[in-house]
């Protein structure tokens, strides 16, 4: 072919300035992206904190059958083991207080529960009876309104730890944390703190042993009063209403601290037994009071005795000042309660607010997880079914696009600083079995790319120089210089097999076909990151294209290998620089113009994938953001008629669902897997994750079979799911943040190594 005179070459000075301007622009773009990266990371951190908080709040509550027995109590004073159920340490000396005869202290453990606690409160209010509720801090933070009502009704509250953990085997720091967190929850919920404490899995004082005694001593030194029981209803066993009433009744008119449960399990028997028990005890002449009521009465008796003997002594009041009350009404501040102020109050309110966010977020994410799970499995099913149908359809003996396409085509190679790759690219084209002209559009390269292309002396190669203007401008310039009706576009870092062009252009035998997508493959797959991308290309990209081809809504012709009717490109307005995904943009534009876009899996191109995580992030960030730009640009296709409307109502929803929405929320699968492993069931969560991985392996194996790839790369798929996929999730989330904040990116040049050489004229991959 005769090589025409190239257009005038811009002055060298101008070409030197272009990279400088690009460098400055890239620097400004990077500076603009940093806040968005930070915002994306902060959102991810916030989500992680919410899930951790929710998991911590949902730690196990209940299981009183795990009460420890058989431990020695040699360090515990005998007067404590044989004493009353109220243990305090005035002046550092262990002192116990018994409940007076014919007096009941109703105590309830493990609440508040949104189902059972309000019903207990209704019963207490109906019978004008007070209760002392030992609350689990995590439950308080989740149901603050119930606690507020409880305190306003005149009931008393105590600390039952934050996560219902057995404190006997915990460190001092853990014990302190459990108590302080519960106090913060009480402060945020009801504006109070309390001096009452009951340890989980505790019963009577004679059950104190050498393991738990130091805990009670330490808490006593901090001013806490530990409360045990005289009579246990054992309602958690659900033995029947009559048994609960019987077991809760003290003998011989003795007073008692009686234990019931308002949470931690199914408490319908407790709700039924409680009114019967109150009526029975009142009929027997019993009165009801709180722990503070007992201590106030004891203090009053001591004061009277002191006055009578005229020997005044200082007696410490464990729970502060004020009356405990012997009735349930009034809503006065119990002696054990203190108004929360200052930092405690505000930190408590912040805790309640954070828990409220978690309580709303986690169910919403759970619902999203269901949607994502259905979408992911649905996508896998669609890909498998439609890809198989596509494969069988295209490989039938009688399948043909029409008469063989034998006419010459123009191959356009846009190149900007491709000195490492341009020789391999052009030599692979020179070995083509189909007649071609090769147009290298040098986009203001400064590394001698154009000179290398010219020095090779390959037949049919033309070099067109232009000032640096970007890839879309280079492709449009190549189209203007093309002599043939069919143009093939490829990247400067890509190599073709000898039969690639011939296979790629055969669909143009159908006059309705306006463009053809080829089968892009990763050439530098020997590294770990290259192997991961190889799996993604075969499974994600090429399997997807089979599905989209069959549905006639192909969203993207890859920049590495695509063929177009020159007429169709010009009709669509050429390659646009409105978006960073010019390949997706032109593909959708062709659909809207009425052209058919198909996939030819036998036309293979070997491209150099990013070799580092940084370059991979830049490339996929640009792809993701560019795809969103293209979808937004062509959003009117949703309401168009004809071919444009078909893509808008079939192709666009699929692209949005499978390439934007599902990937954005797909991390929920991994996040909830970790969440379940930590807080729910490790074995079940791991099995569920492996099941999802198994489905992906099946799809990947089938994709590898269709592309005649070797299965050994699938051994890296579990690691890909653990590391590589997480990065892709972050990239897409980052792109969404950029789109939502109105950011704009520039096209970014990746560093090339020239690692992908000219392939042999064989089928399959090695």
XYZ file of C-alpha atoms in Angstrom:
766
model
C 0.000 0.000 0.000
C 1.085 3.550 -0.649
C 1.720 5.476 2.539
C 0.186 8.956 2.389
C 2.042 11.974 3.610
C 1.433 12.255 7.328
C -0.115 15.431 8.705
C 2.290 18.095 9.919
C 4.102 17.161 13.105
C 3.533 19.627 15.940
C 6.651 21.454 17.090
C 8.838 19.536 19.501
C 8.385 22.255 22.054
C 4.641 21.715 22.068
C 5.028 17.987 22.474
C 7.313 18.471 25.448
C 4.809 20.716 27.163
C 1.923 18.242 26.808
C 3.200 15.688 29.310
C 3.948 18.518 31.717
C 0.374 19.766 31.489
C -0.873 16.208 31.888
C 1.345 15.704 34.922
C 0.006 18.855 36.511
C -3.579 17.835 35.728
C -2.975 14.364 37.115
C -1.558 15.910 40.265
C -4.587 18.143 40.666
C -6.911 15.190 40.036
C -5.078 13.121 42.644
C -5.368 15.969 45.147
C -9.106 16.184 44.494
C -9.523 12.440 44.947
C -7.845 12.244 48.356
C -10.872 13.609 50.265
C -13.125 11.159 48.436
C -10.809 8.261 49.247
C -10.851 9.398 52.856
C -14.653 9.633 52.786
C -14.947 6.113 51.355
C -12.596 4.764 54.012
C -14.493 6.582 56.751
C -17.768 5.089 55.518
C -16.189 1.638 55.549
C -14.809 2.223 59.045
C -18.212 3.428 60.244
C -19.899 0.323 58.865
C -17.311 -1.886 60.539
C -17.827 -0.126 63.872
C -21.605 -0.436 63.598
C -21.371 -4.169 62.946
C -18.889 -4.698 65.769
C -21.119 -2.744 68.131
C -24.180 -4.717 67.074
C -22.339 -8.001 67.483
C -21.131 -6.975 70.920
C -24.671 -5.995 71.919
C -26.059 -9.356 70.854
C -23.743 -11.413 73.045
C -25.441 -14.331 74.770
C -27.961 -13.605 77.534
C -29.448 -16.362 79.656
C -28.338 -19.898 80.268
C -28.506 -19.880 84.063
C -27.932 -23.602 84.032
C -24.237 -22.808 83.746
C -23.940 -21.866 87.426
C -20.516 -22.974 88.651
C -20.435 -25.535 91.484
C -17.851 -27.385 93.531
C -15.266 -24.619 93.958
C -13.695 -23.959 97.351
C -14.964 -21.100 99.529
C -12.124 -21.097 102.082
C -11.402 -17.391 101.543
C -15.011 -16.296 102.057
C -15.987 -15.238 105.621
C -18.529 -17.544 107.267
C -20.811 -14.665 108.215
C -21.080 -13.851 104.491
C -21.774 -17.431 103.471
C -24.435 -17.713 106.152
C -25.683 -14.145 105.907
C -28.462 -12.306 104.145
C -28.762 -11.690 100.399
C -27.595 -8.052 100.455
C -23.802 -7.719 100.629
C -21.999 -4.393 101.104
C -18.643 -3.233 102.422
C -19.097 -0.179 104.676
C -15.713 0.896 105.970
C -14.132 -1.967 104.030
C -15.843 -4.586 106.198
C -18.094 -7.192 104.563
C -21.634 -6.854 105.891
C -24.778 -8.693 104.903
C -28.387 -7.640 105.359
C -31.383 -9.966 105.511
C -34.882 -9.191 104.290
C -37.270 -8.636 107.245
C -39.958 -11.217 107.984
C -43.099 -11.117 105.883
C -41.325 -8.928 103.335
C -40.627 -9.744 99.686
C -38.068 -8.115 97.437
C -39.112 -8.994 93.890
C -36.021 -9.099 91.681
C -35.900 -9.672 87.925
C -32.837 -10.614 85.892
C -31.619 -10.358 82.270
C -33.873 -7.552 80.986
C -35.123 -5.421 79.554
C -36.901 -7.461 76.923
C -39.341 -5.726 74.544
C -41.812 -8.603 74.769
C -41.835 -9.568 78.438
C -40.567 -6.617 80.501
C -43.462 -4.251 79.645
C -45.918 -6.969 80.684
C -44.094 -7.405 83.989
C -44.254 -3.649 84.540
C -47.996 -3.657 83.851
C -48.511 -6.331 86.499
C -46.398 -4.487 89.078
C -48.249 -1.241 88.413
C -51.615 -2.979 88.644
C -50.805 -4.430 92.086
C -48.869 -1.338 93.270
C -45.780 -3.457 93.860
C -42.184 -2.317 93.245
C -39.549 -4.448 91.593
C -35.785 -4.424 91.495
C -34.551 -5.128 87.960
C -30.982 -6.231 87.338
C -30.404 -5.129 83.781
C -27.986 -6.271 81.096
C -26.294 -3.205 79.639
C -26.501 -4.358 76.030
C -30.256 -4.813 76.423
C -30.575 -1.404 78.094
C -28.836 0.271 75.178
C -31.129 -1.472 72.694
C -34.369 -0.758 74.600
C -33.831 2.502 76.506
C -37.504 3.462 76.518
C -38.437 0.448 78.622
C -35.813 1.351 81.226
C -37.025 4.918 81.316
C -40.590 3.737 81.973
C -39.304 1.297 84.582
C -37.565 4.003 86.600
C -40.407 6.527 86.240
C -42.811 3.897 87.573
C -40.787 3.784 90.810
C -38.922 0.546 90.294
C -35.299 0.042 91.136
C -32.531 -1.015 88.765
C -29.165 -2.654 89.214
C -26.217 -3.699 87.071
C -26.191 -7.228 85.649
C -23.060 -6.629 83.488
C -23.107 -5.491 79.871
C -22.875 -8.852 78.090
C -24.035 -11.276 80.804
C -20.582 -12.746 81.219
C -19.409 -14.783 84.237
C -17.093 -12.311 85.943
C -15.399 -14.888 88.153
C -12.863 -15.753 85.457
C -12.431 -12.311 83.936
C -9.640 -9.788 84.351
C -10.108 -6.717 86.509
C -10.161 -4.591 83.357
C -12.967 -6.699 81.866
C -14.986 -6.503 85.097
C -14.579 -2.721 85.203
C -15.537 -2.414 81.548
C -18.685 -4.517 81.988
C -19.834 -2.373 84.905
C -18.948 1.010 83.414
C -20.574 0.266 80.074
C -23.796 -0.730 81.813
C -23.734 2.459 83.875
C -23.316 4.477 80.671
C -26.279 2.676 79.149
C -28.402 3.469 82.221
C -27.281 7.097 82.101
C -28.228 7.406 78.453
C -31.534 5.566 78.859
C -32.905 6.954 82.135
C -30.434 9.622 83.260
C -29.307 7.651 86.331
C -26.554 5.423 87.661
C -26.971 2.777 90.341
C -25.036 1.240 93.215
C -26.739 -2.158 92.993
C -25.073 -5.128 91.334
C -25.936 -8.748 90.702
C -23.457 -11.072 89.044
C -24.685 -13.348 86.245
C -25.017 -17.005 87.255
C -25.128 -16.052 90.961
C -27.698 -17.395 93.439
C -27.429 -17.422 97.234
C -24.524 -16.137 99.287
C -23.433 -19.667 100.168
C -22.531 -20.108 96.469
C -19.761 -17.491 96.713
C -16.392 -19.174 96.194
C -12.740 -18.242 96.006
C -13.075 -17.317 92.324
C -15.953 -14.876 92.717
C -15.124 -13.455 96.162
C -12.392 -11.061 94.898
C -14.887 -9.646 92.397
C -17.382 -8.819 95.143
C -14.653 -7.361 97.325
C -13.428 -5.131 94.523
C -16.899 -3.919 93.676
C -17.657 -3.353 97.360
C -14.606 -1.102 97.629
C -16.046 0.904 94.715
C -19.309 1.423 96.628
C -21.440 -1.295 95.031
C -23.956 -3.418 96.912
C -24.154 -6.992 95.627
C -27.569 -8.586 95.735
C -28.218 -12.332 95.957
C -31.413 -14.338 96.434
C -33.079 -16.258 99.219
C -35.683 -17.949 97.039
C -35.364 -18.826 93.354
C -38.500 -19.354 91.290
C -36.456 -21.228 88.658
C -38.874 -19.816 86.100
C -36.191 -20.099 83.404
C -36.768 -23.882 83.534
C -40.437 -23.295 82.589
C -41.670 -25.917 85.074
C -45.280 -24.703 85.042
C -47.096 -21.824 86.724
C -47.902 -23.659 89.951
C -44.301 -24.768 90.413
C -43.006 -21.236 89.856
C -45.371 -19.891 92.527
C -44.481 -22.710 94.919
C -40.717 -22.398 94.468
C -40.831 -18.596 94.905
C -42.680 -18.813 98.239
C -40.463 -18.491 101.356
C -41.031 -20.791 104.342
C -42.239 -19.941 107.860
C -43.176 -16.322 107.140
C -39.532 -15.468 106.430
C -38.633 -12.479 104.311
C -36.922 -13.178 101.010
C -35.196 -11.755 97.996
C -37.008 -13.659 95.242
C -35.640 -14.196 91.750
C -37.701 -14.063 88.548
C -36.639 -13.407 84.953
C -38.157 -10.859 82.585
C -35.876 -11.747 79.662
C -33.394 -14.324 78.423
C -35.974 -16.666 76.949
C -39.674 -17.447 76.632
C -41.295 -16.032 79.783
C -45.028 -16.618 79.313
C -45.156 -18.824 82.426
C -43.526 -16.060 84.458
C -46.111 -13.568 83.232
C -48.908 -15.928 84.240
C -47.366 -16.870 87.589
C -46.460 -13.358 88.776
C -50.035 -12.087 89.520
C -50.890 -15.334 91.284
C -47.730 -15.072 93.369
C -48.382 -11.433 94.371
C -51.968 -12.178 95.343
C -50.865 -15.219 97.362
C -48.183 -13.332 99.284
C -50.404 -10.336 99.992
C -53.085 -12.691 101.284
C -50.472 -14.167 103.633
C -49.730 -10.702 105.030
C -46.534 -9.986 103.109
C -45.451 -6.540 101.942
C -43.273 -5.782 98.924
C -40.294 -3.483 98.817
C -37.031 -2.909 96.958
C -33.429 -3.596 97.912
C -33.081 0.070 98.893
C -36.222 -0.242 100.974
C -34.682 -3.086 102.999
C -31.438 -1.179 103.526
C -33.250 2.011 104.494
C -35.310 0.126 107.055
C -32.189 -1.492 108.472
C -30.469 1.883 108.681
C -33.484 3.336 110.470
C -33.440 0.517 113.003
C -29.733 1.027 113.618
C -30.279 4.739 114.148
C -33.043 4.087 116.643
C -30.876 1.604 118.519
C -28.037 4.109 118.600
C -30.268 6.824 119.977
C -31.602 4.491 122.612
C -28.144 3.454 123.799
C -26.812 7.025 123.298
C -23.770 5.632 121.543
C -23.832 7.310 118.099
C -21.768 5.611 115.450
C -21.210 6.478 111.803
C -22.893 4.041 109.489
C -22.177 4.161 105.802
C -25.201 4.316 103.488
C -24.257 2.116 100.491
C -26.796 3.401 98.025
C -26.841 7.141 98.638
C -29.597 9.072 100.381
C -33.362 8.983 99.983
C -36.103 6.505 100.706
C -36.345 3.181 98.973
C -40.085 3.056 99.184
C -42.308 0.143 99.861
C -44.726 0.670 97.003
C -44.570 0.740 93.289
C -46.059 4.144 92.548
C -44.736 7.650 92.644
C -41.668 7.427 90.428
C -39.390 8.870 93.127
C -35.616 8.411 92.918
C -34.646 5.184 94.694
C -31.841 5.335 97.235
C -29.620 3.241 94.985
C -30.096 5.649 92.075
C -28.037 8.754 91.432
C -28.698 11.344 88.759
C -26.181 11.037 85.932
C -24.380 14.286 85.161
C -21.505 15.631 83.129
C -19.502 13.339 80.891
C -21.303 10.222 82.104
C -24.656 11.570 80.947
C -23.426 12.704 77.520
C -21.385 9.569 76.902
C -24.436 7.522 77.821
C -26.612 9.430 75.378
C -23.949 8.951 72.686
C -23.959 5.205 73.371
C -27.737 5.029 73.064
C -27.594 7.007 69.802
C -24.876 4.739 68.375
C -26.861 1.651 69.295
C -29.963 3.136 67.666
C -27.977 3.563 64.457
C -26.770 -0.028 64.688
C -30.288 -1.275 65.397
C -31.491 0.391 62.199
C -28.449 -0.322 60.052
C -27.980 -4.030 60.642
C -31.557 -5.068 59.720
C -31.336 -2.861 56.633
C -28.047 -4.482 55.673
C -29.519 -7.895 56.352
C -32.341 -7.163 53.939
C -29.771 -5.904 51.468
C -27.818 -9.111 51.928
C -30.866 -11.152 50.948
C -31.332 -9.039 47.823
C -27.642 -9.280 46.959
C -27.595 -13.014 47.558
C -30.565 -13.539 45.264
C -29.030 -11.235 42.646
C -25.631 -12.958 42.785
C -27.089 -16.444 42.537
C -29.479 -15.248 39.840
C -26.604 -13.823 37.872
C -24.648 -17.060 38.151
C -27.683 -19.021 36.984
C -28.278 -16.665 34.050
C -24.635 -16.774 33.021
C -24.483 -20.556 33.103
C -27.738 -21.113 31.226
C -27.287 -18.372 28.637
C -23.557 -18.969 28.151
C -24.210 -22.638 27.443
C -26.964 -21.742 25.009
C -24.695 -19.188 23.328
C -21.868 -21.706 23.033
C -24.101 -24.375 21.519
C -25.685 -21.879 19.148
C -22.391 -20.501 17.847
C -20.688 -23.883 17.516
C -23.350 -25.624 15.468
C -22.029 -26.953 12.195
C -24.537 -24.989 10.162
C -24.096 -21.714 12.037
C -22.847 -18.921 9.798
C -22.986 -15.141 9.829
C -23.237 -15.229 6.050
C -20.731 -15.201 3.198
C -17.119 -15.041 4.472
C -15.783 -11.528 4.995
C -12.499 -11.361 3.079
C -12.069 -7.668 2.345
C -9.276 -5.670 3.962
C -9.846 -3.866 7.248
C -8.113 -1.009 9.015
C -6.532 -1.689 12.400
C -6.159 1.420 14.565
C -3.542 1.389 17.323
C -3.669 4.470 19.584
C -0.324 4.835 21.320
C 0.986 7.124 24.018
C 4.438 6.238 25.365
C 4.186 2.558 24.411
C 7.855 1.938 23.618
C 7.874 -1.265 25.696
C 4.922 -2.811 23.833
C 4.544 -1.275 20.379
C 6.949 -3.611 18.606
C 5.240 -6.778 19.861
C 1.852 -5.299 18.980
C 2.806 -4.439 15.404
C 4.654 -7.687 14.755
C 1.612 -9.661 15.883
C -0.517 -7.675 13.420
C 1.995 -8.236 10.655
C 1.376 -11.976 10.986
C -2.359 -11.609 10.450
C -4.008 -14.090 8.087
C -6.507 -11.388 7.063
C -5.565 -8.439 4.853
C -5.185 -5.313 6.986
C -3.794 -1.819 7.026
C -2.261 -0.714 10.304
C -2.658 2.856 11.527
C -0.565 3.809 14.546
C -1.870 7.062 16.008
C 0.914 8.493 18.143
C -0.751 10.682 20.763
C 2.168 12.998 21.505
C 4.484 10.293 22.871
C 7.774 11.455 24.360
C 9.527 8.080 24.545
C 10.098 7.456 20.829
C 7.033 5.258 20.248
C 6.418 6.672 16.754
C 10.059 6.280 15.777
C 10.066 2.641 16.920
C 6.939 1.917 14.876
C 8.485 3.459 11.770
C 11.858 1.784 12.231
C 10.364 -1.703 12.140
C 9.742 -1.373 8.390
C 6.654 -3.569 8.555
C 4.425 -3.529 5.454
C 1.118 -1.705 5.643
C 2.016 0.312 8.751
C 1.283 4.028 8.814
C 2.161 6.327 11.688
C -0.100 9.310 12.278
C 1.204 11.880 14.725
C -0.931 14.247 16.772
C -0.493 16.499 19.766
C -1.452 14.805 23.005
C -5.255 14.841 23.120
C -6.252 11.542 24.723
C -7.326 8.113 23.527
C -10.777 9.050 22.104
C -9.202 11.758 19.930
C -6.527 9.314 18.757
C -9.146 6.733 17.783
C -11.211 9.333 15.921
C -8.098 10.462 14.082
C -7.437 6.844 13.120
C -11.001 6.448 11.823
C -10.541 9.547 9.657
C -7.357 8.084 8.163
C -8.829 4.599 7.673
C -9.368 3.501 4.066
C -11.525 0.459 4.837
C -15.205 0.155 5.721
C -14.402 -1.989 8.758
C -12.059 -0.706 11.470
C -10.535 -2.741 14.270
C -9.527 -0.875 17.431
C -6.975 -2.224 19.883
C -4.651 -1.002 22.608
C -0.965 -0.407 22.143
C -0.124 -3.012 24.782
C -2.114 -5.812 23.114
C -1.089 -8.554 20.699
C -3.302 -10.519 18.304
C -3.110 -14.125 17.197
C -2.733 -14.637 13.428
C -6.426 -15.529 13.022
C -7.767 -12.877 15.377
C -8.733 -10.263 12.790
C -10.217 -12.840 10.419
C -12.413 -14.286 13.191
C -13.296 -10.847 14.529
C -14.729 -9.478 11.281
C -16.837 -12.469 10.181
C -20.028 -11.265 11.965
C -20.056 -8.261 9.604
C -21.476 -10.613 6.987
C -24.746 -9.735 8.716
C -25.571 -6.183 7.580
C -27.341 -5.497 10.889
C -24.118 -5.935 12.870
C -22.443 -2.635 13.618
C -19.729 -3.761 16.034
C -18.063 -6.917 17.345
C -16.482 -7.497 20.750
C -13.496 -9.813 20.857
C -12.193 -12.126 23.541
C -9.640 -10.230 25.632
C -7.232 -12.350 27.650
C -4.579 -11.554 30.214
C -1.147 -12.138 28.741
C 0.944 -11.538 31.862
C -0.755 -14.152 34.042
C 2.358 -15.663 35.620
C 2.249 -13.333 38.616
C -0.289 -13.679 41.395
C -2.093 -10.451 40.530
C -2.021 -11.406 36.845
C -3.542 -14.811 37.611
C -6.312 -13.160 39.609
C -7.129 -10.878 36.684
C -7.013 -13.876 34.335
C -9.760 -15.555 36.383
C -11.756 -12.343 36.352
C -11.417 -11.886 32.568
C -12.480 -15.427 31.758
C -15.274 -15.710 34.301
C -16.515 -12.177 34.745
C -15.971 -10.481 31.417
C -16.170 -13.150 28.742
C -18.891 -15.240 30.382
C -20.893 -12.042 30.849
C -20.456 -11.152 27.180
C -21.938 -14.464 26.095
C -24.996 -13.698 28.195
C -25.330 -10.122 26.938
C -24.783 -11.250 23.351
C -27.656 -13.699 23.530
C -29.877 -11.004 25.073
C -28.735 -8.532 22.356
C -27.669 -5.898 24.857
C -23.854 -6.041 24.887
C -22.805 -3.097 27.095
C -19.100 -2.825 26.284
C -16.747 -3.598 23.431
C -13.357 -3.947 25.132
C -10.770 -1.388 24.195
C -8.232 -4.170 23.739
C -10.133 -5.756 20.850
C -13.189 -4.505 19.014
C -14.297 -4.110 15.403
C -16.698 -1.504 14.003
C -18.335 -0.525 10.787
C -16.808 2.831 9.972
C -20.262 4.042 8.977
C -21.686 3.069 12.375
C -18.933 4.868 14.305
C -19.457 8.060 12.323
C -23.236 7.774 12.688
C -22.842 7.527 16.486
C -20.687 10.657 16.549
C -17.323 8.942 16.899
C -15.472 8.127 20.077
C -16.564 10.577 22.754
C -14.460 12.055 25.530
C -17.561 12.801 27.608
C -16.779 9.786 29.767
C -13.721 7.840 30.889
C -15.188 4.657 29.374
C -15.223 5.566 25.694
C -15.642 1.886 24.804
C -18.858 1.572 26.851
C -20.051 4.956 25.593
C -19.686 4.059 21.893
C -21.218 0.613 22.445
C -24.377 2.032 23.998
C -24.496 4.740 21.325
C -24.434 2.042 18.622
C -27.297 0.191 20.301
C -29.321 3.383 20.420
C -28.605 4.019 16.729
C -30.130 0.654 15.854
C -26.984 -1.378 15.234
C -26.489 -4.876 16.568
C -23.412 -5.530 18.745
C -22.213 -9.142 19.032
C -19.471 -11.169 20.708
C -16.966 -13.348 18.864
C -15.215 -15.602 21.363
C -12.806 -17.066 18.798
C -11.170 -13.669 18.190
C -8.559 -13.585 20.934
C -6.359 -10.702 22.029
C -3.644 -10.867 24.640
C -3.386 -7.721 26.696
C -1.000 -6.593 29.406
C -2.956 -6.284 32.625
C -1.793 -3.951 35.407
C 1.171 -5.432 37.212
C 0.765 -3.725 40.586
C -2.088 -3.079 42.972
C -1.720 0.675 42.525
C -2.021 0.479 38.748
C -4.875 -1.995 39.019
C -6.726 0.377 41.361
C -6.265 3.264 38.902
C -7.483 1.225 35.942
C -10.552 -0.245 37.621
C -11.404 3.051 39.253
C -11.462 4.624 35.807
C -13.494 1.741 34.370
C -16.069 1.819 37.149
C -16.467 5.557 37.129
C -16.526 5.691 33.331
C -19.239 3.041 33.193
C -21.387 5.083 35.572
C -20.805 8.171 33.425
C -21.832 6.311 30.273
C -24.978 4.931 31.884
C -25.950 8.378 33.081
C -25.201 9.905 29.692
C -27.535 7.438 27.973
C -30.205 7.374 30.675
C -32.844 8.584 28.223
C -32.736 5.179 26.560
C -34.937 3.988 29.422
C -37.874 5.831 27.870
C -36.882 5.655 24.191
C -38.634 3.490 21.652
C -37.112 1.073 19.199
C -33.560 -0.301 19.549
C -32.566 2.465 21.958
C -35.455 1.605 24.235
C -34.622 -2.095 24.055
C -31.147 -1.482 25.418
C -32.481 0.984 27.977
C -35.079 -1.417 29.346
C -33.092 -4.648 29.043
C -29.389 -3.922 28.911
C -29.144 -0.912 31.200
C -31.009 -2.486 34.160
C -28.811 -5.578 33.863
C -25.645 -3.494 33.790
C -26.777 -1.378 36.739
C -27.791 -4.462 38.714
C -24.817 -6.695 37.888
C -21.997 -4.158 37.480
C -22.934 -1.432 39.953
C -25.551 -2.334 42.569
C -24.632 -5.973 43.185
C -20.850 -5.367 43.376
C -21.382 -2.376 45.682
C -23.369 -4.502 48.108
C -21.537 -7.770 47.466
C -19.116 -7.017 50.344
C -22.103 -7.628 52.633
C -21.606 -11.338 52.000
C -18.041 -11.195 53.300
C -18.844 -8.689 56.048
C -21.691 -10.785 57.396
C -19.570 -13.901 57.109
C -16.998 -12.345 59.435
C -19.802 -10.984 61.628
C -21.368 -14.444 61.905
C -18.011 -16.077 62.606
C -17.371 -13.681 65.482
C -20.801 -13.368 67.019
C -23.115 -16.120 65.756
C -21.871 -19.520 64.608
C -18.341 -19.934 63.293
C -18.932 -23.313 61.687
C -22.219 -22.394 60.008
C -20.826 -19.098 58.700
C -17.745 -20.794 57.302
C -19.838 -23.459 55.592
C -22.089 -20.797 54.051
C -19.073 -18.891 52.716
C -17.593 -22.092 51.290
C -20.930 -22.852 49.627
C -20.894 -19.475 47.859
C -17.284 -20.069 46.875
C -18.302 -23.474 45.518
C -20.955 -21.898 43.295
C -18.384 -19.430 41.993
C -15.914 -22.231 41.318
C -18.518 -24.110 39.291
C -19.207 -21.019 37.185
C -15.514 -20.306 36.765
C -14.769 -23.899 35.797
C -17.477 -23.804 33.137
C -16.146 -20.489 31.822
C -12.641 -21.977 31.640
C -14.030 -24.951 29.772
C -15.757 -22.756 27.203
C -12.558 -20.744 26.669
C -10.386 -23.889 26.703
C -8.315 -22.547 29.562
C -6.319 -24.655 31.975
C -8.025 -25.273 35.296
C -4.903 -24.889 37.423
C -5.495 -21.163 37.796
C -8.694 -21.905 39.695
C -6.550 -23.041 42.632
C -5.948 -19.346 43.280
C -9.635 -18.499 43.376
C -10.137 -18.820 47.182
C -7.291 -16.379 47.753
C -8.714 -14.141 45.037
C -12.017 -13.996 46.926
C -10.229 -13.126 50.165
C -7.972 -10.395 48.805
C -8.490 -9.351 45.203
C -12.280 -9.155 45.278
C -12.181 -6.964 48.389
C -10.038 -4.488 46.501
C -12.479 -4.467 43.589
C -15.304 -3.775 46.030
C -13.422 -0.803 47.451
C -12.690 0.500 43.970
C -16.366 0.460 43.053
C -17.392 2.056 46.352
C -14.756 4.740 45.759
C -16.182 5.307 42.269
C -19.703 5.637 43.665
C -18.507 8.189 46.220
C -16.804 10.147 43.440
C -19.961 10.060 41.320
C -22.206 11.101 44.213
C -19.901 13.987 45.165
C -19.714 15.255 41.585
C -16.052 14.446 41.028
C -14.433 14.120 37.622
C -11.431 12.033 36.640
C -8.938 12.234 33.792
C -7.781 9.341 31.660
C -4.730 7.781 33.314
C -1.807 6.101 31.578
C -0.651 2.793 33.063
C 2.983 1.816 33.218
C 3.841 -0.896 30.689
C 6.537 -3.578 30.790
C 6.213 -5.210 27.368
C 5.865 -8.581 29.059
C 3.213 -9.828 26.605
C 4.928 -11.165 23.497
C 3.639 -12.244 20.120
C 1.434 -15.317 20.613
C 1.784 -18.471 18.633
C -0.953 -19.250 16.152
C -2.599 -21.785 18.435
C -5.965 -22.011 20.102
C -6.411 -22.076 23.839
C -4.111 -20.730 26.504
C -1.100 -22.005 28.240
